[in-house]
Coordinates of C-alpha atoms and ligand atoms in Angstrom, one line a residue:
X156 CA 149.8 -150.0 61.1
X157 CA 149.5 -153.3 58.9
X158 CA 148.2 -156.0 60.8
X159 CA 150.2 -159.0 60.4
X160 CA 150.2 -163.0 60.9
X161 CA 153.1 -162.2 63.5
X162 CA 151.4 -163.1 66.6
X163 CA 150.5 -166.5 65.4
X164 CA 154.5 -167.5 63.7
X165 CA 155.2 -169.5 66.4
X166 CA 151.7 -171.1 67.2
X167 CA 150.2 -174.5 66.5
X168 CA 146.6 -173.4 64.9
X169 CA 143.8 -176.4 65.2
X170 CA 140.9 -176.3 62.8
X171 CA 137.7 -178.2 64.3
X172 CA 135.4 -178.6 61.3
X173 CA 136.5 -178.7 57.6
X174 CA 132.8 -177.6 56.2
X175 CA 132.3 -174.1 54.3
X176 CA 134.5 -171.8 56.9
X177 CA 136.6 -174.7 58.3
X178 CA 138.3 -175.9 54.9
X179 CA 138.9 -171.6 53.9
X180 CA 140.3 -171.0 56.8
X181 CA 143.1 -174.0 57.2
X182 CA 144.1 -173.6 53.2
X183 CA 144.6 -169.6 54.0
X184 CA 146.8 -169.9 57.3
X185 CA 148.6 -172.7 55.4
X186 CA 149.4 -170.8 52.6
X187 CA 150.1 -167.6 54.9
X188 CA 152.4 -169.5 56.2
X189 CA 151.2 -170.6 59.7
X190 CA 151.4 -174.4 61.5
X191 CA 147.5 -175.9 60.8
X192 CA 146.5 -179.2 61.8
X193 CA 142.8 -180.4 61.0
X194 CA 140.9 -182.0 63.7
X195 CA 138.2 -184.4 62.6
X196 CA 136.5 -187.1 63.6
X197 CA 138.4 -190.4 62.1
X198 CA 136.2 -191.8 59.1
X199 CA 134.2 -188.5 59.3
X200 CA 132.3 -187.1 56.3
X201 CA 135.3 -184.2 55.5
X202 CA 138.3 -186.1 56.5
X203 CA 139.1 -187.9 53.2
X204 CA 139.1 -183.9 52.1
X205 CA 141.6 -183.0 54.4
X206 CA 143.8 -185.7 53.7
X207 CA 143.5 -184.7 50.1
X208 CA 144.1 -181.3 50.7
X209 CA 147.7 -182.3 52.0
X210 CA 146.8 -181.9 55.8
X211 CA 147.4 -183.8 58.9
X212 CA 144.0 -184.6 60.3
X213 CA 144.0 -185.5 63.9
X214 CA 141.6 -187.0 66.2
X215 CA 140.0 -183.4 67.3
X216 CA 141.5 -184.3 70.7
X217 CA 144.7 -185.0 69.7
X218 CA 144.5 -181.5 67.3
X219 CA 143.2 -179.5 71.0
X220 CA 146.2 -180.9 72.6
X221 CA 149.1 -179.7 70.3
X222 CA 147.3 -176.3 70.0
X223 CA 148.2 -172.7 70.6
X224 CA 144.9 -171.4 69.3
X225 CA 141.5 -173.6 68.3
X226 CA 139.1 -172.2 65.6
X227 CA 135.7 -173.7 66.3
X228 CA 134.2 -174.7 63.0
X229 CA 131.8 -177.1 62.8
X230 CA 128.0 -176.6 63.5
X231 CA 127.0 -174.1 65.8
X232 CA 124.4 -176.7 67.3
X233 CA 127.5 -179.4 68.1
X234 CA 129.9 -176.8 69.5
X235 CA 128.5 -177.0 73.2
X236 CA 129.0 -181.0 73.4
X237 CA 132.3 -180.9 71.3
X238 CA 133.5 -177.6 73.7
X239 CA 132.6 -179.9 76.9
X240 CA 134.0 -183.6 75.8
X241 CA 136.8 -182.4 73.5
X242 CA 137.9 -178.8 74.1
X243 CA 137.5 -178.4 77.9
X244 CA 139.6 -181.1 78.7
X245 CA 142.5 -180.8 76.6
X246 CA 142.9 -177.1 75.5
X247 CA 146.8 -175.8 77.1
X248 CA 146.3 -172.9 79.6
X249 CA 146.5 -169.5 78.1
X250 CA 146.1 -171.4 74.5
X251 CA 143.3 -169.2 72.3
X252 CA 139.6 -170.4 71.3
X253 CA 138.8 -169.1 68.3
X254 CA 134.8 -168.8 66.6
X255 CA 133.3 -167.5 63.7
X256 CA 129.7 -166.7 65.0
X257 CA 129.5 -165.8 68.8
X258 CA 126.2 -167.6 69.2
X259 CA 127.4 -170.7 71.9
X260 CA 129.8 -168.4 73.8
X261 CA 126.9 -165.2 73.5
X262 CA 123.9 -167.6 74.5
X263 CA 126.1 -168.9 77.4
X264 CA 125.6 -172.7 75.8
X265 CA 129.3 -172.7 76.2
X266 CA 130.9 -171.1 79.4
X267 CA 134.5 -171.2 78.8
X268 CA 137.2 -171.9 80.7
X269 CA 138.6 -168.9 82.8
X270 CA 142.4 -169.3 81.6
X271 CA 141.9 -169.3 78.1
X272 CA 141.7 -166.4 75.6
X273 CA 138.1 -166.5 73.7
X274 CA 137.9 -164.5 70.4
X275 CA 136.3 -164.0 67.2
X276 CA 136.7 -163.5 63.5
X277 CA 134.0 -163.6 61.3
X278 CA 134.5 -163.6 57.4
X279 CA 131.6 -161.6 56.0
X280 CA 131.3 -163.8 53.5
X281 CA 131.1 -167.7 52.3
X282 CA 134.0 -169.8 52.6
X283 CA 134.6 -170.8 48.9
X284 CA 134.5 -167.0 48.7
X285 CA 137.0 -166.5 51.8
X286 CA 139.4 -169.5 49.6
X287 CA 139.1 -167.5 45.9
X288 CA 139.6 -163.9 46.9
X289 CA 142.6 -165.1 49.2
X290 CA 143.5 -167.1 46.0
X291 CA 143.7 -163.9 43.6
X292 CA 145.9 -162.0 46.1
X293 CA 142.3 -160.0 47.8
X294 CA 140.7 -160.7 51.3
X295 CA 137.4 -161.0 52.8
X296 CA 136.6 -158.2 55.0
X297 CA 136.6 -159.7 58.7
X298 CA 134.7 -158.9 62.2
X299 CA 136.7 -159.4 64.7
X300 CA 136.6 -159.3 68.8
X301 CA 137.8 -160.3 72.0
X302 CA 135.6 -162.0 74.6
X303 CA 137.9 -162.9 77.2
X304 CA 141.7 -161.9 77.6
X305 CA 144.1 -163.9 79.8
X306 CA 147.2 -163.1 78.3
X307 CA 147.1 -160.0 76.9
X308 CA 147.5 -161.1 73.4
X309 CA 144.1 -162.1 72.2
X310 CA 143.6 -158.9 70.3
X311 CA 146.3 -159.4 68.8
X312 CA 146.1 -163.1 67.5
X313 CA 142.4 -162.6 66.4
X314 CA 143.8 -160.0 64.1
X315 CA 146.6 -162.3 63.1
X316 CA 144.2 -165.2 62.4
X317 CA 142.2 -163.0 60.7
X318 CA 145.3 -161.6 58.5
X319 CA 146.1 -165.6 57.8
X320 CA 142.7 -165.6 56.4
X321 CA 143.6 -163.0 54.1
X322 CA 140.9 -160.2 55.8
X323 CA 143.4 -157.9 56.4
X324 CA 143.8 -157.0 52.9
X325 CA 140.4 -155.7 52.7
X326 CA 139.1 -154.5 56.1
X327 CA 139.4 -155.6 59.4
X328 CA 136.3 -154.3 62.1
X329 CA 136.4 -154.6 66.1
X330 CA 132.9 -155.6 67.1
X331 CA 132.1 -157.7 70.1
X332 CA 130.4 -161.0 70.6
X333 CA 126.9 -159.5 71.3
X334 CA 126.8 -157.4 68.1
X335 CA 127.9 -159.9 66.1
X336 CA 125.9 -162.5 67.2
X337 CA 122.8 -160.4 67.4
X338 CA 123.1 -158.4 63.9
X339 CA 124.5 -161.8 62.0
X340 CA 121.1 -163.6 63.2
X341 CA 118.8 -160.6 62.6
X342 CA 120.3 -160.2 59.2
X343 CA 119.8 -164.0 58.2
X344 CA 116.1 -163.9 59.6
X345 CA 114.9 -160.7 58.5
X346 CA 116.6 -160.3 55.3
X347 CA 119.0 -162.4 53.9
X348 CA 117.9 -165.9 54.2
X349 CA 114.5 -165.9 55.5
X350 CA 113.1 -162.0 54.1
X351 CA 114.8 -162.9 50.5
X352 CA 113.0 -165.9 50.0
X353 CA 110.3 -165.6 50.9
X354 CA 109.9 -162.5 48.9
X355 CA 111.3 -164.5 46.1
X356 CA 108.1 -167.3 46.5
X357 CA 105.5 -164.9 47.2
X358 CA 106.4 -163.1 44.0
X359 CA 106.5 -166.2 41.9
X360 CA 103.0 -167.3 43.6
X361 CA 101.5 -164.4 42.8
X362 CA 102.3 -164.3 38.9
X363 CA 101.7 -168.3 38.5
X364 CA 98.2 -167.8 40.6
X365 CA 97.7 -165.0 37.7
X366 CA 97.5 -167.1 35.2
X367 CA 101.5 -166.2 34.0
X368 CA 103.7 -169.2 33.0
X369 CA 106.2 -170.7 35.6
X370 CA 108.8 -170.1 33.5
X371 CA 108.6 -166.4 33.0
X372 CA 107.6 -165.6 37.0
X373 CA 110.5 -168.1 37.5
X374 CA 113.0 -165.2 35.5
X375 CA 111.4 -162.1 36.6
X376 CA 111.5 -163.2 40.6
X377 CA 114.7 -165.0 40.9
X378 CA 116.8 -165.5 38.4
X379 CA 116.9 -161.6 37.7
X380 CA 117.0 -160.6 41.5
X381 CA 120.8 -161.8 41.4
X382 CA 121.3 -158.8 38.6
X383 CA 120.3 -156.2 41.0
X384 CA 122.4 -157.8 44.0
X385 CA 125.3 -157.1 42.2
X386 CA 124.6 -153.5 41.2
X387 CA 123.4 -153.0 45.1
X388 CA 126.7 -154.9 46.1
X389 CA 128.8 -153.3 44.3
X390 CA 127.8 -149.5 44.6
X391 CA 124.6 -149.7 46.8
X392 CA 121.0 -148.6 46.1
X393 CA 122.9 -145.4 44.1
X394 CA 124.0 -147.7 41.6
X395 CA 121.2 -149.6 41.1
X396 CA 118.5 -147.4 40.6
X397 CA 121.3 -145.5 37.7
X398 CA 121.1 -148.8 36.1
X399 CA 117.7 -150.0 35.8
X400 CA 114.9 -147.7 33.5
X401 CA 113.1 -145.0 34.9
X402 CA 110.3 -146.5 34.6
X403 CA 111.6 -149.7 36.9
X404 CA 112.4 -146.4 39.6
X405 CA 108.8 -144.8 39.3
X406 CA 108.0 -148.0 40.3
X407 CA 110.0 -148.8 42.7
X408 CA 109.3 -145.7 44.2
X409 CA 105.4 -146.3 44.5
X410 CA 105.5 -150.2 45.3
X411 CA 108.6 -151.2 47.2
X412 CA 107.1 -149.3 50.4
X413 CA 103.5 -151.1 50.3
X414 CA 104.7 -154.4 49.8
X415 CA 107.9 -153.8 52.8
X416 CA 105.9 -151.5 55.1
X417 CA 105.8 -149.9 58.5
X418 CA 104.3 -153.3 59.9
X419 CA 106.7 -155.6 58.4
X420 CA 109.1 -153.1 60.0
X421 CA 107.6 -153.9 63.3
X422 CA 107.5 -157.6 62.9
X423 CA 111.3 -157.3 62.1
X424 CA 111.3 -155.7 65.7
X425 CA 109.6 -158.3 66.9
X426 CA 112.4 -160.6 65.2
X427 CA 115.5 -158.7 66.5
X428 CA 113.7 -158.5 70.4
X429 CA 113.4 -162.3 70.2
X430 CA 117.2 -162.8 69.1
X431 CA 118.0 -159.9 72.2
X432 CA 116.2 -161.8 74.5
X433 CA 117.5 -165.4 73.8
X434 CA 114.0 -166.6 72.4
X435 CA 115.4 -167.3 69.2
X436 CA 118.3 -169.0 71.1
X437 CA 116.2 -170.9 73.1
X438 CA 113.9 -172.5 70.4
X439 CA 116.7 -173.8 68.0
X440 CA 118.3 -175.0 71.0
X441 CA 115.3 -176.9 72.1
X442 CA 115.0 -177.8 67.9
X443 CA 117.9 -179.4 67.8
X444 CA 117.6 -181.7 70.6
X445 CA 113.8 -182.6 69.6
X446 CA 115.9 -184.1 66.3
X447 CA 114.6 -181.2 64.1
X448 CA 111.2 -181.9 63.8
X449 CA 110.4 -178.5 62.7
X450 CA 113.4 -177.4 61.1
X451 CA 113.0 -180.7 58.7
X452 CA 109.3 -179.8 57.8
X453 CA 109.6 -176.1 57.0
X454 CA 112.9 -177.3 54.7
X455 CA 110.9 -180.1 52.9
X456 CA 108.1 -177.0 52.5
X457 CA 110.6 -175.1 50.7
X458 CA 111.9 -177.5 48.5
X459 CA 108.9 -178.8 47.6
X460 CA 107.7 -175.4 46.6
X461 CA 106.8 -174.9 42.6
X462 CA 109.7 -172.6 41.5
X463 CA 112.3 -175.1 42.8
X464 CA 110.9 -177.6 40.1
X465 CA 110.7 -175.1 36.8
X466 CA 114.1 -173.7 38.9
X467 CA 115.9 -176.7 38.2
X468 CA 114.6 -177.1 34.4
X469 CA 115.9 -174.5 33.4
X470 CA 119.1 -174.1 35.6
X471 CA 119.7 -176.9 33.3
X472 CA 119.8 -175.1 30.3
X473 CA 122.2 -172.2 31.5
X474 CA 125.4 -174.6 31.6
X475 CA 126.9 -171.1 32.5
X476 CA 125.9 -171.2 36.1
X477 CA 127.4 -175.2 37.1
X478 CA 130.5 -174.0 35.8
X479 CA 131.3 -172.3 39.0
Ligands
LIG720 P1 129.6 -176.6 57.9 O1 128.4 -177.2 58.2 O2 129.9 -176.2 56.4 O3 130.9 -177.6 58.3 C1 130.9 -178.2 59.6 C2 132.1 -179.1 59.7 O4 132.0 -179.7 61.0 C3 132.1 -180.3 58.8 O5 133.4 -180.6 58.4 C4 131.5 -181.4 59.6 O6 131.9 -182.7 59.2 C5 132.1 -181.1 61.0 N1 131.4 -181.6 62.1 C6 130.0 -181.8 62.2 N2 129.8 -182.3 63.4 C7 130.9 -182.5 64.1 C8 131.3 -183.0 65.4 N3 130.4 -183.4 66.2 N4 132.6 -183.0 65.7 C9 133.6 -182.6 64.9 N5 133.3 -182.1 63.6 C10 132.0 -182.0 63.3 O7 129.8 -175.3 58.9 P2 130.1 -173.8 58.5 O8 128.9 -173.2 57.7 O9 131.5 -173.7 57.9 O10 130.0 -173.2 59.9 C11 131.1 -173.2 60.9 C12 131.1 -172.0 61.8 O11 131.3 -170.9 61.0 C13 129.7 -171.8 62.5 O12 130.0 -171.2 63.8 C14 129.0 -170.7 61.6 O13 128.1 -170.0 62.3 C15 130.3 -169.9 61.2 N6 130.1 -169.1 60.0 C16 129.7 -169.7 58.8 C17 129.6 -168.9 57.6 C18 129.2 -169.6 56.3 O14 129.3 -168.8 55.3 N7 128.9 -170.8 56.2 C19 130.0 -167.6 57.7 C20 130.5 -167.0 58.9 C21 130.5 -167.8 60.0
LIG721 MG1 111.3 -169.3 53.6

C-alpha cells in the first residue's frame, strides 16, 4: 500500500522550531501540499527566516491553537517548559503532538495530556538533507511510532506527516519511543558524534606527538575518513574494503580490533546501561539547568584542540567544500 499525505488534507500542521529539522519539515508539507503555520517566538532568532521563506509565523500559542497536529521542533532541553506553558494549555482535544526524538516524552520530562495523540517521525538524517533529497524528487528514510492513541488515527497521520516530509519515498520503519530514543542516543555517544571524534583527535595526536607535520596527520585522520564514509554508506563495509589496497585490508585486519577492542566494547555497554537507566537523562537534565557548565567546557576543549586550527587553514584552500 503507498502511504499517503491523506490523513493530514484537511489538517492545520504547526511547526514549533524553525532550526535544522524545523525549517525541512514545514518547506516539505508545504510543498506536499499540506496547511503549515510556523510558530516562533516574535523577534526570535529564525523568525525573519520564516517570514522569508513565505510562511505565516505565529506566536507558538497562537500556531498550538489553530492546530490539528504540532511537530515539536526546537531543543530537546526547552521542550518540557514550552510543552507546559505553550502546548498544554492550548493544544485542541484529539489534535496530534508530533516529535522527532522521543527523549522528553521517553524520560517522562513531558507527561502528555491524556486526550491527545503522541507520535513520532524521525528523519534519519540532517535537515538540509531532509530539504535537498525532497527537492530532487527522493526522501529520507523515516522512524516512525505511536506513543499514545486517542483517536485511532495516529498511525496513520504519523505516516502521513512523514510522507509530507518526503520519507515515504524511501522507507518508512515502525519503531517505538523507547527504541528510538535509546539507539539514537547510544549511536550519537558511542559512535557517531562522540566515538568519531574522538578517534579522529586521538589519531591526529598521535602522528603530531611523532614528530609528523599537522598538515599531513590533519589529511590522513580527517579529511580522508569522509572518503571511506561514503564507500561504507553507500554499500557497507563490502564496499569499502573492494575499494581501498590490500594492503590498507591486511591492515585493517590486524589493527582495527586492538585499537576498538573487547573493553571499549564493554565501556559502550556501560554507555547504552546509562542511557536504559535514565543516567544519561538525568545528567544533561541537571546540565542544562546548572547553565551548561560542563557542556561549555568540554565544547571550548574541542574547539580549542590543534587539528581545528591547521583544519581551518586549509579548509581554506579547498574552495570546493564552502560551496555546499
Ligand atoms: P535546532 O537547534 O536546529 O533548532 C531549534 C529551533 O527552535 C530554532 O528555530 C530555535 O530558534 C527554536 N527555539 C529555541 N528555543 C525555543 C523556545 N524556547 N521556544 C520556541 N522556539 C525555540 O534543533 P534541531 O536540531 O532541528 O532539533 C529539533 C528536534 O529534532 C529535536 O527534538 C532533535 O532531537 C530532533 N532531531 C534533530 C535532528 C538533526 O539532524 N538536527 C535529526 C533528527 C531529530
Ligand atoms: Mg570529543
Amino acid at each position: 500500500m503507498t502511504v499517503t499525505t491523506q490523513a493530514l488534507q484537511t489538517s492545520r500542521i504547526a511547526i514549533l522550531g524553525y532550526g535544522s529539522q524545523g525549517r525541512a519539515h514545514a518547506l516539505n508539507l508545504r510543498d506536499s501540499g499540506l496547511d503549515v503555520v510556523v510558530g516562533l517566538r516574535p523577534g526570535g532568532p529564525t523568525s525573519a527566516k520564516a517570514t522569508a521563506d513565505g510562511f505565516v509565523v505565529a506566536t507558538p500559542e497562537d500556531a498550538v491553537k489553530s492546530a490539528d497536529l504540532v511537530a515539536v521542533l526546537t531543543p530537546d532541553m526547552v521542550q518540557p517548559k514550552l510543552y507546559e506553558e505553550v502546548i498544554a494549555p492550548n493544544l485542541k482535544a484529539g489534535a496530534a503532538l508530533l516529535f522527532a526524538h522521543g527523549f522528553n516524552v521517553h524520560f517522562k520530562t513531558i507527561a502528555p495530556r491524556g486526550d491527545i495523540d503522541v507520535i513520532l517521525v524521525a528523519p534519519k538524517g540532517p535537515g538540509y538533507l531532509v530539504r535537498t533529497e525532497f527537492e530532487i524528487g527522493r526522501g529520507v528514510p523515516c522512524l516512525y511510532a505511536v506513543y499514545q492513541d486517542t483517536t485511532g488515527e495516529a498511525e496513520e497521520r504519523a505516516t502521513a506527516y512523514a510522507a509530507g516530509l518526503g520519507g515515504a519515498r524511501a522507507l518508512l520503519i515502525e519503531t517505538d519511543f523507547k527504541e528510538e530514543t535509546e539507539t539514537d542516543l547510544f549511536g550519537e555517544q558511542a559512535v557517531l558524534c562522540g566515538g568519531a571524534s574522538e578517534l579522529v583527535q586521538k589519531g591526529f595526536e598521535t602522528l603530531v606527538e611523532a614528530g609528523y607535520r599537522p598538515e599531513i596527520a590533519y589529511y590522513e585522520v580527517l579529511h580522508e575518513l569522509k572518503l571511506i564514509v561514503d564507500l561504507l554508506y553507500q554499500g557497507g563495509i563490502t564496499k569499502m574494503l573492494s575499494f581501498v589496497s590490500e594492503t590498507a585490508q591486511y591492515g585493517d585486519y590486524v589493527s582495527g580490533p586492538r585499537v576498538v577492542d573487547a573493553a571499549t566494547k564493554e565501556r559502550m555497554k556501560a554507555i547504552l546501561k546509562e542511557i536504559q537507566d535514565g543516567t544519561f537523562a538525568r545528567n544533561w537534565t541537571e546540565e542544562y539547568k546548572a547553565g551548561l557548565p560542563n557542556y561549555r567546557r568540554m565544547k571550548q576543549a574541542d574547539l580549542d584542540h590543534p587539528i581545528e586550527k591547521v583544519g581551518a587553514q586549509l579548509r581554506a584552500k579547498m574552495v570546493w567544500l564552502n560551496e555546499a
